PDB file of C-alpha atoms in Angstrom:
ATOM      1  CA  MET A  56       7.609  13.244  -8.459  1.00 30.00           C
ATOM      2  CA  ALA A  57       8.987  13.111  -4.945  1.00 31.00           C
ATOM      3  CA  ALA A  58      12.554  11.890  -4.603  1.00 32.00           C
ATOM      4  CA  ARG A  59      12.908   8.380  -3.303  1.00 30.00           C
ATOM      5  CA  ARG A  60      14.569   7.812   0.040  1.00 31.00           C
ATOM      6  CA  ARG A  61      17.981   6.185  -0.122  1.00 34.00           C
ATOM      7  CA  ARG A  62      18.034   2.567   0.928  1.00 36.00           C
ATOM      8  CA  SER A  63      20.767   0.343   2.247  1.00 36.00           C
ATOM      9  CA  PRO A  64      22.393  -2.058  -0.267  1.00 36.00           C
ATOM     10  CA  ALA A  65      20.640  -4.989   1.433  1.00 38.00           C
ATOM     11  CA  ARG A  66      17.252  -3.288   1.206  1.00 38.00           C
ATOM     12  CA  ALA A  67      17.933  -2.299  -2.386  1.00 38.00           C
ATOM     13  CA  ARG A  68      18.693  -5.908  -3.317  1.00 37.00           C
ATOM     14  CA  ARG A  69      15.534  -6.948  -1.534  1.00 36.00           C
ATOM     15  CA  GLY A  70      13.655  -4.328  -3.553  1.00 37.00           C
ATOM     16  CA  ARG A  71      14.929  -5.659  -6.857  1.00 37.00           C
ATOM     17  CA  LEU A  72      13.769  -9.135  -5.960  1.00 37.00           C
ATOM     18  CA  ALA A  73      10.426  -7.889  -4.681  1.00 39.00           C
ATOM     19  CA  ALA A  74       9.814  -5.962  -7.874  1.00 41.00           C
ATOM     20  CA  LEU A  75       9.658  -9.261  -9.709  1.00 45.00           C
ATOM     21  CA  ALA A  76       6.813 -10.544  -7.557  1.00 53.00           C
ATOM     22  CA  VAL A  77       3.573  -8.563  -7.712  1.00 71.00           C
ATOM     23  CA  GLY A  78       2.377  -5.018  -7.840  1.00 63.00           C
ATOM     24  CA  ILE A  79       4.127  -3.970 -11.048  1.00 54.00           C
ATOM     25  CA  GLY A  80       0.811  -2.331 -11.808  1.00 58.00           C
ATOM     26  CA  VAL A  81      -0.989  -1.156 -14.885  1.00 63.00           C
ATOM     27  CA  ALA A  82       1.863   1.282 -15.524  1.00 40.00           C
ATOM     28  CA  PRO A  83       5.500   1.350 -14.403  1.00 39.00           C
ATOM     29  CA  ALA A  84       5.576   1.455 -10.613  1.00 39.00           C
ATOM     30  CA  ALA A  85       6.772   5.052 -10.455  1.00 33.00           C
ATOM     31  CA  VAL A  86       3.718   6.040 -12.501  1.00 33.00           C
ATOM     32  CA  VAL A  87       1.166   3.769 -10.835  1.00 35.00           C
ATOM     33  CA  ILE A  88       1.638   5.393  -7.457  1.00 30.00           C
ATOM     34  CA  LEU A  89       0.865   8.824  -8.895  1.00 30.00           C
ATOM     35  CA  LEU A  90      -2.300   7.880 -10.758  1.00 31.00           C
ATOM     36  CA  ALA A  91      -4.543   8.690  -7.811  1.00 30.00           C
ATOM     37  CA  ALA A  92      -3.974  12.403  -8.178  1.00 28.00           C
ATOM     38  CA  CYS A  93      -4.631  12.241 -11.923  1.00 30.00           C
ATOM     39  CA  LEU A  94      -7.869  10.264 -11.920  1.00 31.00           C
ATOM     40  CA  PRO A  95     -11.056  11.989 -13.017  1.00 32.00           C
ATOM     41  CA  ALA A  96     -13.346  12.698 -10.088  1.00 31.00           C
ATOM     42  CA  ALA A  97     -15.831  10.133 -11.407  1.00 33.00           C
ATOM     43  CA  LEU A  98     -13.305   7.363 -10.807  1.00 33.00           C
ATOM     44  CA  ARG A  99     -12.382   8.395  -7.301  1.00 36.00           C
ATOM     45  CA  PRO A 100     -14.116   6.698  -4.378  1.00 38.00           C
ATOM     46  CA  ALA A 101     -17.168   8.611  -3.243  1.00 41.00           C
ATOM     47  CA  GLN A 102     -16.716  10.650  -0.082  1.00 41.00           C
ATOM     48  CA  PRO A 103     -19.501  10.453   2.486  1.00 42.00           C
ATOM     49  CA  GLU A 104     -21.392  13.619   3.260  1.00 44.00           C
ATOM     50  CA  GLY A 105     -20.822  15.421   6.510  1.00 47.00           C
ATOM     51  CA  ALA A 106     -17.746  16.593   8.355  1.00 50.00           C
ATOM     52  CA  PRO A 107     -14.417  16.009   6.572  1.00 55.00           C
ATOM     53  CA  LEU A 108     -12.307  13.116   7.728  1.00 54.00           C
ATOM     54  CA  PRO A 109      -9.622  13.918  10.291  1.00 57.00           C
ATOM     55  CA  PRO A 110      -6.025  13.697   9.108  1.00 66.00           C
ATOM     56  CA  VAL A 111      -4.801  10.125   8.756  1.00 71.00           C
ATOM     57  CA  SER A 112      -1.367   8.676   9.259  1.00 69.00           C
ATOM     58  CA  SER A 113       0.221   7.228   6.158  1.00 74.00           C
ATOM     59  CA  ARG A 114       2.736   5.186   8.137  1.00 87.00           C
ATOM     60  CA  TRP A 115       0.695   1.993   8.230  1.00 93.00           C
ATOM     61  CA  ALA A 116      -2.885   0.795   8.129  1.00 94.00           C
ATOM     62  CA  ASP A 117      -5.033   1.108  11.221  1.00 90.00           C
ATOM     63  CA  THR A 118      -7.292  -1.771  12.241  1.00 92.00           C
ATOM     64  CA  PRO A 119     -10.661  -1.316  10.519  1.00 95.00           C
ATOM     65  CA  PRO A 120     -14.089  -2.279  11.838  1.00 95.00           C
ATOM     66  CA  PRO A 121     -14.006  -6.082  11.489  1.00 96.00           C
ATOM     67  CA  ALA A 122     -15.532  -7.794   8.492  1.00 97.00           C
ATOM     68  CA  LEU A 123     -18.779  -9.514   9.350  1.00 96.00           C
ATOM     69  CA  ALA A 124     -19.179 -13.141   8.320  1.00 97.00           C
ATOM     70  CA  VAL A 125     -22.404 -15.017   7.657  1.00 98.00           C
ATOM     71  CA  ALA A 126     -23.275 -16.999  10.787  1.00 96.00           C
ATOM     72  CA  GLY A 127     -22.115 -20.586  10.430  1.00 97.00           C
ATOM     73  CA  ALA A 128     -20.187 -20.044   7.174  1.00 97.00           C
ATOM     74  CA  ASP A 129     -16.946 -22.014   6.954  1.00 97.00           C
ATOM     75  CA  PRO A 130     -14.012 -19.779   5.891  1.00 96.00           C
ATOM     76  CA  ALA A 131     -12.160 -22.865   4.693  1.00 94.00           C
ATOM     77  CA  ARG A 132     -14.896 -23.794   2.196  1.00 95.00           C
ATOM     78  CA  ALA A 133     -17.417 -21.043   1.562  1.00 97.00           C
ATOM     79  CA  PRO A 134     -17.089 -18.910  -1.574  1.00 98.00           C
ATOM     80  CA  ALA A 135     -16.619 -15.219  -0.876  1.00 98.00           C
ATOM     81  CA  VAL A 136     -20.222 -14.276  -1.619  1.00 98.00           C
ATOM     82  CA  ASP A 137     -21.477 -16.844   0.913  1.00 98.00           C
ATOM     83  CA  LEU A 138     -18.940 -15.934   3.570  1.00 98.00           C
ATOM     84  CA  VAL A 139     -19.412 -12.173   3.933  1.00 98.00           C
ATOM     85  CA  ASP A 140     -22.605 -10.732   5.413  1.00 98.00           C
ATOM     86  CA  ALA A 141     -24.412  -9.044   2.518  1.00 97.00           C
ATOM     87  CA  GLU A 142     -25.863  -6.149   4.546  1.00 98.00           C
ATOM     88  CA  TRP A 143     -22.477  -5.379   6.084  1.00 98.00           C
ATOM     89  CA  ALA A 144     -20.900  -5.328   2.618  1.00 98.00           C
ATOM     90  CA  SER A 145     -23.581  -2.951   1.346  1.00 98.00           C
ATOM     91  CA  ARG A 146     -23.072  -0.556   4.268  1.00 98.00           C
ATOM     92  CA  VAL A 147     -19.305  -0.514   3.800  1.00 98.00           C
ATOM     93  CA  ALA A 148     -19.634   0.007   0.050  1.00 98.00           C
ATOM     94  CA  ALA A 149     -22.022   2.918   0.567  1.00 98.00           C
ATOM     95  CA  ALA A 150     -19.779   4.528   3.178  1.00 97.00           C
ATOM     96  CA  THR A 151     -16.441   4.104   1.382  1.00 97.00           C
ATOM     97  CA  GLY A 152     -17.243   4.174  -2.317  1.00 97.00           C
ATOM     98  CA  ILE A 153     -15.591   0.787  -2.824  1.00 98.00           C
ATOM     99  CA  PRO A 154     -17.684  -1.331  -5.205  1.00 98.00           C
ATOM    100  CA  ARG A 155     -19.790  -3.731  -3.147  1.00 98.00           C
ATOM    101  CA  ARG A 156     -18.433  -6.742  -5.015  1.00 98.00           C
ATOM    102  CA  ALA A 157     -14.882  -5.658  -4.213  1.00 98.00           C
ATOM    103  CA  VAL A 158     -15.790  -5.186  -0.540  1.00 98.00           C
ATOM    104  CA  ILE A 159     -16.964  -8.802  -0.474  1.00 98.00           C
ATOM    105  CA  ALA A 160     -13.700 -10.005  -2.021  1.00 98.00           C
ATOM    106  CA  TYR A 161     -11.458  -8.071   0.376  1.00 98.00           C
ATOM    107  CA  ALA A 162     -13.514  -9.018   3.426  1.00 98.00           C
ATOM    108  CA  ALA A 163     -13.700 -12.691   2.459  1.00 98.00           C
ATOM    109  CA  ALA A 164      -9.926 -12.799   2.011  1.00 98.00           C
ATOM    110  CA  ASP A 165      -9.509 -11.200   5.438  1.00 98.00           C
ATOM    111  CA  LEU A 166     -11.879 -13.717   7.066  1.00 98.00           C
ATOM    112  CA  THR A 167     -10.292 -16.694   5.302  1.00 98.00           C
ATOM    113  CA  VAL A 168      -6.738 -15.764   6.230  1.00 98.00           C
ATOM    114  CA  ALA A 169      -7.813 -14.971   9.795  1.00 97.00           C
ATOM    115  CA  HIS A 170      -9.045 -18.576   9.938  1.00 97.00           C
ATOM    116  CA  GLU A 171      -5.870 -19.974   8.351  1.00 97.00           C
ATOM    117  CA  GLN A 172      -3.315 -17.696  10.015  1.00 96.00           C
ATOM    118  CA  PRO A 173      -4.916 -15.974  13.011  1.00 96.00           C
ATOM    119  CA  SER A 174      -1.710 -14.143  13.916  1.00 96.00           C
ATOM    120  CA  CYS A 175      -1.313 -12.438  10.542  1.00 97.00           C
ATOM    121  CA  ALA A 176      -3.614  -9.543  11.479  1.00 95.00           C
ATOM    122  CA  ILE A 177      -4.165  -8.334   7.928  1.00 97.00           C
ATOM    123  CA  GLY A 178      -7.265  -6.168   7.562  1.00 97.00           C
ATOM    124  CA  TRP A 179      -9.675  -5.985   4.647  1.00 98.00           C
ATOM    125  CA  ASN A 180      -8.791  -2.299   4.376  1.00 98.00           C
ATOM    126  CA  THR A 181      -5.169  -3.133   3.536  1.00 98.00           C
ATOM    127  CA  LEU A 182      -6.345  -5.250   0.608  1.00 98.00           C
ATOM    128  CA  ALA A 183      -8.722  -2.465  -0.392  1.00 98.00           C
ATOM    129  CA  GLY A 184      -5.878   0.050  -0.276  1.00 98.00           C
ATOM    130  CA  ILE A 185      -3.792  -2.118  -2.582  1.00 98.00           C
ATOM    131  CA  GLY A 186      -6.772  -2.760  -4.844  1.00 98.00           C
ATOM    132  CA  TRP A 187      -7.364   0.949  -5.217  1.00 97.00           C
ATOM    133  CA  VAL A 188      -3.738   1.793  -5.974  1.00 97.00           C
ATOM    134  CA  GLU A 189      -3.260  -1.125  -8.370  1.00 97.00           C
ATOM    135  CA  SER A 190      -6.441  -0.906 -10.454  1.00 97.00           C
ATOM    136  CA  ARG A 191      -9.065   1.301  -8.807  1.00 97.00           C
ATOM    137  CA  HIS A 192     -10.819  -1.875  -7.660  1.00 98.00           C
ATOM    138  CA  GLY A 193     -10.898  -3.305 -11.148  1.00 98.00           C
ATOM    139  CA  SER A 194     -12.070  -0.157 -12.928  1.00 97.00           C
ATOM    140  CA  TYR A 195      -8.805   1.025 -14.473  1.00 96.00           C
ATOM    141  CA  GLY A 196      -8.850   1.826 -18.180  1.00 94.00           C
ATOM    142  CA  GLY A 197     -12.582   1.336 -18.595  1.00 96.00           C
ATOM    143  CA  SER A 198     -12.689  -2.165 -17.140  1.00 98.00           C
ATOM    144  CA  ARG A 199     -15.528  -3.122 -14.836  1.00 97.00           C
ATOM    145  CA  LEU A 200     -16.159  -5.553 -12.036  1.00 97.00           C
ATOM    146  CA  ASP A 201     -19.304  -7.592 -12.641  1.00 97.00           C
ATOM    147  CA  GLU A 202     -21.526  -9.219 -10.024  1.00 96.00           C
ATOM    148  CA  SER A 203     -19.730 -12.530 -10.384  1.00 97.00           C
ATOM    149  CA  GLY A 204     -16.459 -10.852  -9.383  1.00 98.00           C
ATOM    150  CA  LEU A 205     -14.827 -11.011 -12.812  1.00 98.00           C
ATOM    151  CA  VAL A 206     -13.038  -7.956 -14.183  1.00 98.00           C
ATOM    152  CA  THR A 207     -13.609  -7.358 -17.889  1.00 97.00           C
ATOM    153  CA  PRO A 208     -11.901  -6.541 -20.074  1.00 97.00           C
ATOM    154  CA  ARG A 209      -8.717  -7.866 -18.517  1.00 97.00           C
ATOM    155  CA  ILE A 210      -6.418  -5.356 -16.865  1.00 98.00           C
ATOM    156  CA  LEU A 211      -2.867  -5.864 -18.091  1.00 97.00           C
ATOM    157  CA  GLY A 212       0.256  -4.078 -16.955  1.00 96.00           C
ATOM    158  CA  PRO A 213       2.970  -3.000 -19.388  1.00 95.00           C
ATOM    159  CA  ARG A 214       5.142  -5.550 -21.172  1.00 96.00           C
ATOM    160  CA  LEU A 215       8.043  -6.208 -18.806  1.00 96.00           C
ATOM    161  CA  ASP A 216      10.624  -5.864 -21.543  1.00 96.00           C
ATOM    162  CA  GLY A 217      13.237  -3.842 -19.671  1.00 95.00           C
ATOM    163  CA  ASP A 218      12.225  -0.522 -21.248  1.00 94.00           C
ATOM    164  CA  GLY A 219      11.724   1.529 -18.110  1.00 90.00           C
ATOM    165  CA  VAL A 220      10.433  -1.536 -16.257  1.00 89.00           C
ATOM    166  CA  ALA A 221      11.865  -4.805 -15.023  1.00 88.00           C
ATOM    167  CA  ALA A 222      12.766  -7.299 -17.750  1.00 94.00           C
ATOM    168  CA  ILE A 223      10.856 -10.530 -17.154  1.00 96.00           C
ATOM    169  CA  ALA A 224      10.831 -12.996 -20.020  1.00 97.00           C
ATOM    170  CA  ASP A 225       7.606 -14.945 -20.554  1.00 96.00           C
ATOM    171  CA  THR A 226       6.917 -17.557 -17.867  1.00 96.00           C
ATOM    172  CA  ASP A 227       3.441 -18.761 -18.814  1.00 96.00           C
ATOM    173  CA  GLY A 228       3.482 -19.139 -22.588  1.00 96.00           C
ATOM    174  CA  GLY A 229       1.142 -16.167 -22.778  1.00 96.00           C
ATOM    175  CA  ASP A 230      -1.615 -18.125 -21.038  1.00 96.00           C
ATOM    176  CA  LEU A 231      -2.535 -15.433 -18.503  1.00 96.00           C
ATOM    177  CA  ASP A 232      -1.293 -12.249 -20.141  1.00 96.00           C
ATOM    178  CA  GLY A 233      -1.552 -13.015 -23.853  1.00 96.00           C
ATOM    179  CA  ASP A 234       2.153 -12.326 -24.388  1.00 96.00           C
ATOM    180  CA  ASP A 235       4.456 -15.245 -25.149  1.00 96.00           C
ATOM    181  CA  ARG A 236       7.613 -13.151 -25.161  1.00 97.00           C
ATOM    182  CA  TRP A 237       7.395 -10.967 -22.051  1.00 97.00           C
ATOM    183  CA  ASP A 238       5.392 -11.192 -18.852  1.00 97.00           C
ATOM    184  CA  ARG A 239       2.740  -8.631 -17.910  1.00 97.00           C
ATOM    185  CA  ALA A 240       0.995  -8.123 -14.579  1.00 97.00           C
ATOM    186  CA  VAL A 241      -2.593  -9.335 -14.675  1.00 98.00           C
ATOM    187  CA  GLY A 242      -5.885  -8.550 -12.975  1.00 98.00           C
ATOM    188  CA  PRO A 243      -7.230  -6.166 -10.338  1.00 98.00           C
ATOM    189  CA  LEU A 244      -4.391  -6.956  -7.929  1.00 98.00           C
ATOM    190  CA  GLN A 245      -1.749  -7.066 -10.713  1.00 97.00           C
ATOM    191  CA  PHE A 246      -0.061 -10.424 -10.319  1.00 98.00           C
ATOM    192  CA  ILE A 247       2.942 -11.436 -12.406  1.00 96.00           C
ATOM    193  CA  PRO A 248       2.193 -14.837 -14.026  1.00 97.00           C
ATOM    194  CA  GLU A 249       5.031 -16.629 -12.219  1.00 96.00           C
ATOM    195  CA  THR A 250       3.868 -15.269  -8.871  1.00 96.00           C
ATOM    196  CA  TRP A 251       0.309 -16.289  -9.667  1.00 98.00           C
ATOM    197  CA  ARG A 252       1.543 -19.803 -10.414  1.00 97.00           C
ATOM    198  CA  ARG A 253       2.870 -20.005  -6.851  1.00 97.00           C
ATOM    199  CA  TRP A 254       0.233 -18.013  -4.972  1.00 98.00           C
ATOM    200  CA  GLY A 255      -2.909 -18.174  -7.089  1.00 98.00           C
ATOM    201  CA  ALA A 256      -6.030 -18.856  -5.014  1.00 98.00           C
ATOM    202  CA  ASP A 257      -9.642 -19.918  -5.499  1.00 98.00           C
ATOM    203  CA  GLY A 258     -11.562 -17.372  -3.478  1.00 98.00           C
ATOM    204  CA  ASP A 259     -14.887 -18.015  -5.184  1.00 98.00           C
ATOM    205  CA  ALA A 260     -14.587 -21.807  -4.725  1.00 97.00           C
ATOM    206  CA  ASP A 261     -15.373 -22.589  -8.356  1.00 97.00           C
ATOM    207  CA  GLY A 262     -12.428 -24.947  -8.839  1.00 97.00           C
ATOM    208  CA  THR A 263     -10.303 -22.491 -10.831  1.00 97.00           C
ATOM    209  CA  ARG A 264      -7.698 -19.872  -9.974  1.00 98.00           C
ATOM    210  CA  ASP A 265      -8.140 -16.755 -12.070  1.00 98.00           C
ATOM    211  CA  PRO A 266      -6.150 -13.549 -11.422  1.00 98.00           C
ATOM    212  CA  ASN A 267      -8.876 -11.628 -13.271  1.00 98.00           C
ATOM    213  CA  HIS A 268     -11.433 -12.650 -10.635  1.00 98.00           C
ATOM    214  CA  ILE A 269     -11.343 -10.356  -7.639  1.00 98.00           C
ATOM    215  CA  ASP A 270     -12.185 -13.083  -5.088  1.00 98.00           C
ATOM    216  CA  ASP A 271      -9.259 -15.190  -6.275  1.00 98.00           C
ATOM    217  CA  ALA A 272      -6.894 -12.244  -6.554  1.00 98.00           C
ATOM    218  CA  ALA A 273      -7.755 -10.806  -3.118  1.00 98.00           C
ATOM    219  CA  LEU A 274      -7.245 -14.133  -1.356  1.00 98.00           C
ATOM    220  CA  ALA A 275      -3.948 -14.686  -3.163  1.00 98.00           C
ATOM    221  CA  ALA A 276      -2.790 -11.191  -2.187  1.00 98.00           C
ATOM    222  CA  ALA A 277      -3.724 -11.744   1.465  1.00 98.00           C
ATOM    223  CA  ARG A 278      -1.800 -15.006   1.617  1.00 98.00           C
ATOM    224  CA  TYR A 279       1.145 -13.454  -0.168  1.00 98.00           C
ATOM    225  CA  LEU A 280       1.284 -10.555   2.285  1.00 98.00           C
ATOM    226  CA  CYS A 281       0.977 -12.868   5.291  1.00 97.00           C
ATOM    227  CA  ARG A 282       3.648 -15.283   4.143  1.00 96.00           C
ATOM    228  CA  SER A 283       6.365 -13.642   6.256  1.00 87.00           C
ATOM    229  CA  GLY A 284       4.369 -13.620   9.469  1.00 94.00           C
ATOM    230  CA  PRO A 285       2.213 -11.228  11.503  1.00 96.00           C
ATOM    231  CA  MET A 286       1.540  -7.737  10.165  1.00 96.00           C
ATOM    232  CA  ALA A 287       0.535  -6.355  13.551  1.00 94.00           C
ATOM    233  CA  THR A 288       3.299  -3.742  13.865  1.00 95.00           C
ATOM    234  CA  GLU A 289       4.164  -0.766  11.707  1.00 95.00           C
ATOM    235  CA  THR A 290       7.476  -2.283  10.633  1.00 95.00           C
ATOM    236  CA  ALA A 291       5.960  -5.655   9.781  1.00 96.00           C
ATOM    237  CA  TRP A 292       3.071  -4.077   7.868  1.00 97.00           C
ATOM    238  CA  ARG A 293       5.330  -1.841   5.823  1.00 96.00           C
ATOM    239  CA  ASP A 294       7.758  -4.693   5.138  1.00 97.00           C
ATOM    240  CA  ALA A 295       4.900  -6.856   3.858  1.00 97.00           C
ATOM    241  CA  VAL A 296       3.524  -4.161   1.559  1.00 97.00           C
ATOM    242  CA  PHE A 297       7.094  -3.410   0.433  1.00 96.00           C
ATOM    243  CA  THR A 298       7.235  -6.901  -1.064  1.00 95.00           C
ATOM    244  CA  TYR A 299       4.181  -6.033  -3.147  1.00 95.00           C
ATOM    245  CA  ASN A 300       5.818  -2.921  -4.588  1.00 93.00           C
ATOM    246  CA  PRO A 301       9.173  -1.706  -3.213  1.00 92.00           C
ATOM    247  CA  LEU A 302       8.556   2.028  -3.246  1.00 93.00           C
ATOM    248  CA  THR A 303       8.103   4.173  -0.150  1.00 93.00           C
ATOM    249  CA  ARG A 304       5.501   6.318  -1.905  1.00 94.00           C
ATOM    250  CA  TYR A 305       3.522   3.195  -2.849  1.00 95.00           C
ATOM    251  CA  ILE A 306       3.467   1.973   0.754  1.00 96.00           C
ATOM    252  CA  ASP A 307       2.391   5.416   1.989  1.00 95.00           C
ATOM    253  CA  ASP A 308      -0.381   5.627  -0.606  1.00 95.00           C
ATOM    254  CA  VAL A 309      -1.724   2.202   0.335  1.00 97.00           C
ATOM    255  CA  ALA A 310      -1.627   3.125   4.022  1.00 96.00           C
ATOM    256  CA  THR A 311      -3.363   6.447   3.479  1.00 95.00           C
ATOM    257  CA  ARG A 312      -6.150   4.890   1.439  1.00 96.00           C
ATOM    258  CA  ALA A 313      -6.504   1.962   3.860  1.00 97.00           C
ATOM    259  CA  ASN A 314      -6.799   4.355   6.805  1.00 96.00           C
ATOM    260  CA  GLU A 315      -9.434   6.411   5.012  1.00 96.00           C
ATOM    261  CA  TYR A 316     -11.450   3.261   4.412  1.00 97.00           C
ATOM    262  CA  ALA A 317     -11.109   2.254   8.058  1.00 96.00           C
ATOM    263  CA  GLN A 318     -12.415   5.652   9.168  1.00 95.00           C
ATOM    264  CA  MET A 319     -15.288   5.667   6.691  1.00 96.00           C
ATOM    265  CA  ALA A 320     -16.489   2.121   7.377  1.00 96.00           C
ATOM    266  CA  PRO A 321     -19.412   1.768   9.772  1.00 93.00           C
ATOM    267  CA  ALA A 322     -18.844  -0.371  12.840  1.00 85.00           C
ATOM    268  CA  GLY A 323     -20.929  -3.497  13.255  1.00 72.00           C
TER     269      GLY A 323
END
């Protein structure tokens, strides 16, 4: 494991607070960020045939080809599957190896937040990078993402009981995570129950907010990342992702994966 960079006391305090928010992951954070190298090849995103990708910067996420919306769809009302152009989603899924249903969720969250907060400048590839690092787009541990967008069985992080992880006593009576003593991160984007209570979203417009549903989780993650303002610079992007998981290696891994997706995705 690479040594962590030293941080200022102020940044360290910020990190401790951020660690209580989201992105604890399906394993302790120091383990989650290394899972990519340990995954079986069958679980890794498919690489397109042809020339290898050029080297990518891991400093921050480049702007991807823009998500394509269905003509006339209202980002403020339309469920994710009615907002994102189906053919565009299929092309991106084929090119990147991201499950098509996950592409729709990430793109819909991007389009919705672009409507709500035009200056945020979050890209669907940033959400996809986080989704891959956190849960392999809902496939971690044998789970699967169905056509409705629901991940089953549920993906739960470790009990946050202070044993090598943050200690977070139960905040939801076990409603989301099934544990009435300690909290656990939940779903494909790994939300802590208390954070979900504040930021939970209804991306599929079914009247419920479910962290196990990728449309809901992706929209909540986009809003959470944009809460501090525009992400249009390297510093702002890294600071936003830092609040999701305060580890330099985590931020670099998200950026690397997001940049690969941006390069793989077809334009138009």
